[in-house]
Amino acid sequence: MKYLKRFNEDIEGTIDSNGIMKPNIDVKTDSINTIYDKSWENYLPEYVTLNYKGELFKFKKDNIMLHSDMVQITYASTPMDSQESEEIWGTPDTLEFDIYFAKEDDEDDKVVLNIDITYGDLMACEFIIEAPNKIKVVEYTSYHSKFDPSNTVFGLVDDSLESFINFLNKFSGMKLKKEDFKFLDQNDNYTPN
């Protein structure tokens, strides 16, 4: 019931007394107050480029699914020299970001994000972010990984990583920097614990 009540409160927050739907935006801070307001999707990068085992793969923003406690953001494969999604034979068709939401307590606006990144069928990375910038890596499949002994790269190229971090910083209380995401960049500069 707790989640249903919170869901209903969020929906009511977007409907004014006349029954007109309005974006639930705090005009003082220009921040969105509910995940059910679809305008937050504009903050997602249109394209994401992945370095996987030394090859670059480009993905275009595709399907976005909203659930009561999570968001699934799917990117579809796109040839490097194209703007349109299409299947590339021999490589996974999707790169998906699953973001699960939790709040530490009802008094605080800060959220905890549990993020899974899936490349095709490969669970490539899982990590938890607690505001403002505490990150715990749960699963990691790049250099020096215990899960993937091939010792090859799985990482976002610099501009894609920056765009992803900028998107995450839109959530309440987040103050993330590129240095916090060494485990997700394409460089060999992270050693898992």
Short mmCIF file of C-alpha atoms in Angstrom, two decimals:
data_model
loop_
_atom_site.label_atom_id
_atom_site.label_comp_id
_atom_site.label_asym_id
_atom_site.label_seq_id
_atom_site.Cartn_x
_atom_site.Cartn_y
_atom_site.Cartn_z
CA MET A 1 0.00 0.00 0.00
CA LYS A 2 2.87 2.36 0.71
CA TYR A 3 3.93 2.34 -2.95
CA LEU A 4 0.37 2.68 -4.24
CA LYS A 5 -0.17 5.73 -2.01
CA ARG A 6 3.06 7.31 -3.23
CA PHE A 7 2.08 6.56 -6.85
CA ASN A 8 -1.31 8.24 -6.35
CA GLU A 9 0.28 11.25 -4.66
CA ASP A 10 2.57 11.71 -7.65
CA ILE A 11 -0.33 11.49 -10.09
CA GLU A 12 -2.44 13.95 -8.06
CA GLY A 13 0.49 16.34 -8.07
CA THR A 14 0.25 16.64 -11.85
CA ILE A 15 -3.51 17.43 -11.95
CA ASP A 16 -4.74 20.85 -10.86
CA SER A 17 -8.09 21.59 -9.17
CA ASN A 18 -9.82 21.99 -12.58
CA GLY A 19 -8.75 18.50 -13.63
CA ILE A 20 -6.18 19.87 -16.10
CA MET A 21 -2.95 17.91 -16.38
CA LYS A 22 0.15 20.06 -15.85
CA PRO A 23 3.84 19.25 -15.66
CA ASN A 24 4.87 18.77 -12.04
CA ILE A 25 7.79 21.19 -12.18
CA ASP A 26 9.16 23.35 -9.39
CA VAL A 27 9.42 26.71 -11.19
CA LYS A 28 12.01 28.05 -8.74
CA THR A 29 14.51 25.28 -9.48
CA ASP A 30 13.18 24.14 -12.87
CA SER A 31 13.26 20.56 -11.60
CA ILE A 32 10.76 17.81 -12.29
CA ASN A 33 9.06 16.46 -9.17
CA THR A 34 7.76 13.13 -10.47
CA ILE A 35 9.09 10.39 -12.70
CA TYR A 36 5.61 10.09 -14.27
CA ASP A 37 6.08 13.42 -16.04
CA LYS A 38 7.46 12.33 -19.41
CA SER A 39 9.34 15.60 -20.06
CA TRP A 40 12.34 14.22 -18.11
CA GLU A 41 13.03 12.01 -21.15
CA ASN A 42 14.40 15.10 -22.90
CA TYR A 43 17.42 14.93 -20.59
CA LEU A 44 18.44 11.51 -21.94
CA PRO A 45 21.18 11.47 -24.56
CA GLU A 46 19.82 10.77 -28.06
CA TYR A 47 22.82 8.51 -28.85
CA VAL A 48 25.17 6.44 -26.70
CA THR A 49 28.47 5.03 -27.96
CA LEU A 50 29.91 1.96 -26.31
CA ASN A 51 33.45 0.60 -26.46
CA TYR A 52 33.14 -3.17 -26.22
CA LYS A 53 36.27 -5.31 -26.59
CA GLY A 54 37.99 -2.46 -28.44
CA GLU A 55 35.21 -1.86 -31.01
CA LEU A 56 32.83 1.10 -30.99
CA PHE A 57 29.07 0.51 -31.16
CA LYS A 58 26.49 3.29 -31.46
CA PHE A 59 22.94 3.13 -30.05
CA LYS A 60 19.94 5.41 -30.58
CA LYS A 61 17.37 6.20 -27.88
CA ASP A 62 14.45 3.86 -28.44
CA ASN A 63 11.86 2.54 -26.01
CA ILE A 64 11.33 3.98 -22.53
CA MET A 65 9.10 2.16 -20.08
CA LEU A 66 7.92 3.63 -16.78
CA HIS A 67 7.03 1.32 -13.91
CA SER A 68 6.05 2.11 -10.33
CA ASP A 69 9.58 1.82 -8.95
CA MET A 70 11.80 1.71 -12.01
CA VAL A 71 12.48 3.04 -15.49
CA GLN A 72 13.75 0.92 -18.41
CA ILE A 73 15.63 2.93 -21.04
CA THR A 74 16.45 1.00 -24.20
CA TYR A 75 18.83 2.10 -26.92
CA ALA A 76 18.77 0.33 -30.32
CA SER A 77 21.87 -0.46 -32.39
CA THR A 78 22.73 2.08 -35.06
CA PRO A 79 25.58 1.95 -37.60
CA MET A 80 28.36 4.38 -36.65
CA ASP A 81 27.85 6.37 -39.88
CA SER A 82 24.04 6.53 -39.62
CA GLN A 83 21.36 8.33 -37.61
CA GLU A 84 18.76 5.55 -37.90
CA SER A 85 18.47 2.36 -35.87
CA GLU A 86 19.00 -0.89 -37.70
CA GLU A 87 20.15 -4.39 -36.89
CA ILE A 88 23.89 -5.00 -37.17
CA TRP A 89 24.53 -8.65 -37.83
CA GLY A 90 26.66 -10.42 -35.21
CA THR A 91 26.27 -7.83 -32.44
CA PRO A 92 23.62 -7.26 -29.75
CA ASP A 93 20.72 -5.06 -30.87
CA THR A 94 20.12 -3.31 -27.56
CA LEU A 95 21.81 -1.47 -24.75
CA GLU A 96 19.45 -1.10 -21.79
CA PHE A 97 19.62 0.95 -18.61
CA ASP A 98 17.29 -0.23 -15.84
CA ILE A 99 17.05 2.33 -13.04
CA TYR A 100 15.35 1.25 -9.80
CA PHE A 101 14.34 3.94 -7.31
CA ALA A 102 14.28 3.89 -3.52
CA LYS A 103 14.16 6.57 -0.83
CA GLU A 104 16.09 6.30 2.39
CA ASP A 105 13.33 7.99 4.39
CA ASP A 106 10.19 10.00 3.75
CA GLU A 107 11.64 13.17 5.31
CA ASP A 108 14.42 13.44 2.77
CA ASP A 109 14.10 14.15 -0.98
CA LYS A 110 17.22 12.14 -1.81
CA VAL A 111 16.79 8.95 -3.79
CA VAL A 112 18.92 5.84 -4.10
CA LEU A 113 19.38 4.58 -7.65
CA ASN A 114 20.15 0.94 -8.41
CA ILE A 115 21.25 0.79 -12.06
CA ASP A 116 21.67 -2.29 -14.26
CA ILE A 117 23.24 -1.95 -17.70
CA THR A 118 22.52 -4.81 -20.09
CA TYR A 119 24.19 -5.23 -23.49
CA GLY A 120 22.10 -7.74 -25.42
CA ASP A 121 21.93 -10.68 -22.99
CA LEU A 122 25.05 -9.63 -21.06
CA MET A 123 24.53 -8.10 -17.63
CA ALA A 124 27.45 -5.76 -18.16
CA CYS A 125 27.35 -3.56 -15.09
CA GLU A 126 25.34 -3.01 -11.92
CA PHE A 127 25.88 -0.25 -9.40
CA ILE A 128 24.08 1.64 -6.65
CA ILE A 129 24.20 5.42 -6.23
CA GLU A 130 23.35 7.16 -2.97
CA ALA A 131 23.11 10.92 -3.09
CA PRO A 132 25.15 12.97 -3.41
CA ASN A 133 27.92 10.81 -4.97
CA LYS A 134 28.43 7.52 -3.13
CA ILE A 135 28.68 4.68 -5.66
CA LYS A 136 28.89 0.97 -4.91
CA VAL A 137 29.77 -1.26 -7.87
CA VAL A 138 27.93 -4.59 -7.65
CA GLU A 139 28.86 -6.18 -10.98
CA TYR A 140 31.57 -5.13 -13.39
CA THR A 141 32.66 -6.77 -16.66
CA SER A 142 35.50 -4.61 -17.94
CA TYR A 143 39.24 -4.62 -17.23
CA HIS A 144 40.31 -6.77 -14.23
CA SER A 145 36.78 -8.13 -13.76
CA LYS A 146 36.14 -11.23 -11.67
CA PHE A 147 32.93 -11.83 -13.66
CA ASP A 148 34.56 -11.57 -17.11
CA PRO A 149 38.11 -12.95 -17.16
CA SER A 150 38.70 -11.84 -20.79
CA ASN A 151 40.22 -8.58 -19.44
CA THR A 152 38.64 -6.52 -22.22
CA VAL A 153 36.82 -3.21 -22.16
CA PHE A 154 33.12 -2.54 -21.61
CA GLY A 155 32.70 1.21 -21.25
CA LEU A 156 31.00 4.30 -22.54
CA VAL A 157 33.05 6.73 -24.64
CA ASP A 158 33.72 10.07 -22.95
CA ASP A 159 30.87 12.16 -24.40
CA SER A 160 28.31 9.37 -23.81
CA LEU A 161 29.50 8.95 -20.23
CA GLU A 162 29.27 12.72 -19.63
CA SER A 163 25.71 12.77 -21.04
CA PHE A 164 24.70 9.84 -18.83
CA ILE A 165 26.16 11.55 -15.74
CA ASN A 166 24.38 14.82 -16.62
CA PHE A 167 21.11 12.86 -16.81
CA LEU A 168 21.72 11.22 -13.41
CA ASN A 169 22.49 14.61 -11.88
CA LYS A 170 18.90 15.68 -12.65
CA PHE A 171 17.71 13.41 -9.81
CA SER A 172 17.24 14.98 -6.41
CA GLY A 173 20.46 15.37 -4.42
CA MET A 174 22.84 13.90 -7.02
CA LYS A 175 26.22 15.60 -7.51
CA LEU A 176 28.12 13.12 -9.66
CA LYS A 177 31.35 13.68 -11.58
CA LYS A 178 33.11 11.73 -14.31
CA GLU A 179 35.79 10.66 -11.79
CA ASP A 180 33.06 8.77 -9.88
CA PHE A 181 32.50 6.54 -12.93
CA LYS A 182 35.96 5.13 -13.65
CA PHE A 183 34.33 1.67 -13.67
CA LEU A 184 32.15 2.70 -16.64
CA ASP A 185 34.62 4.62 -18.81
CA GLN A 186 36.66 3.04 -21.59
CA ASN A 187 40.03 3.46 -19.90
CA ASP A 188 41.97 0.87 -17.87
CA ASN A 189 41.98 2.95 -14.68
CA TYR A 190 39.68 1.02 -12.32
CA THR A 191 40.43 -2.03 -10.21
CA PRO A 192 37.40 -3.65 -8.54
CA ASN A 193 37.54 -4.55 -4.84
#
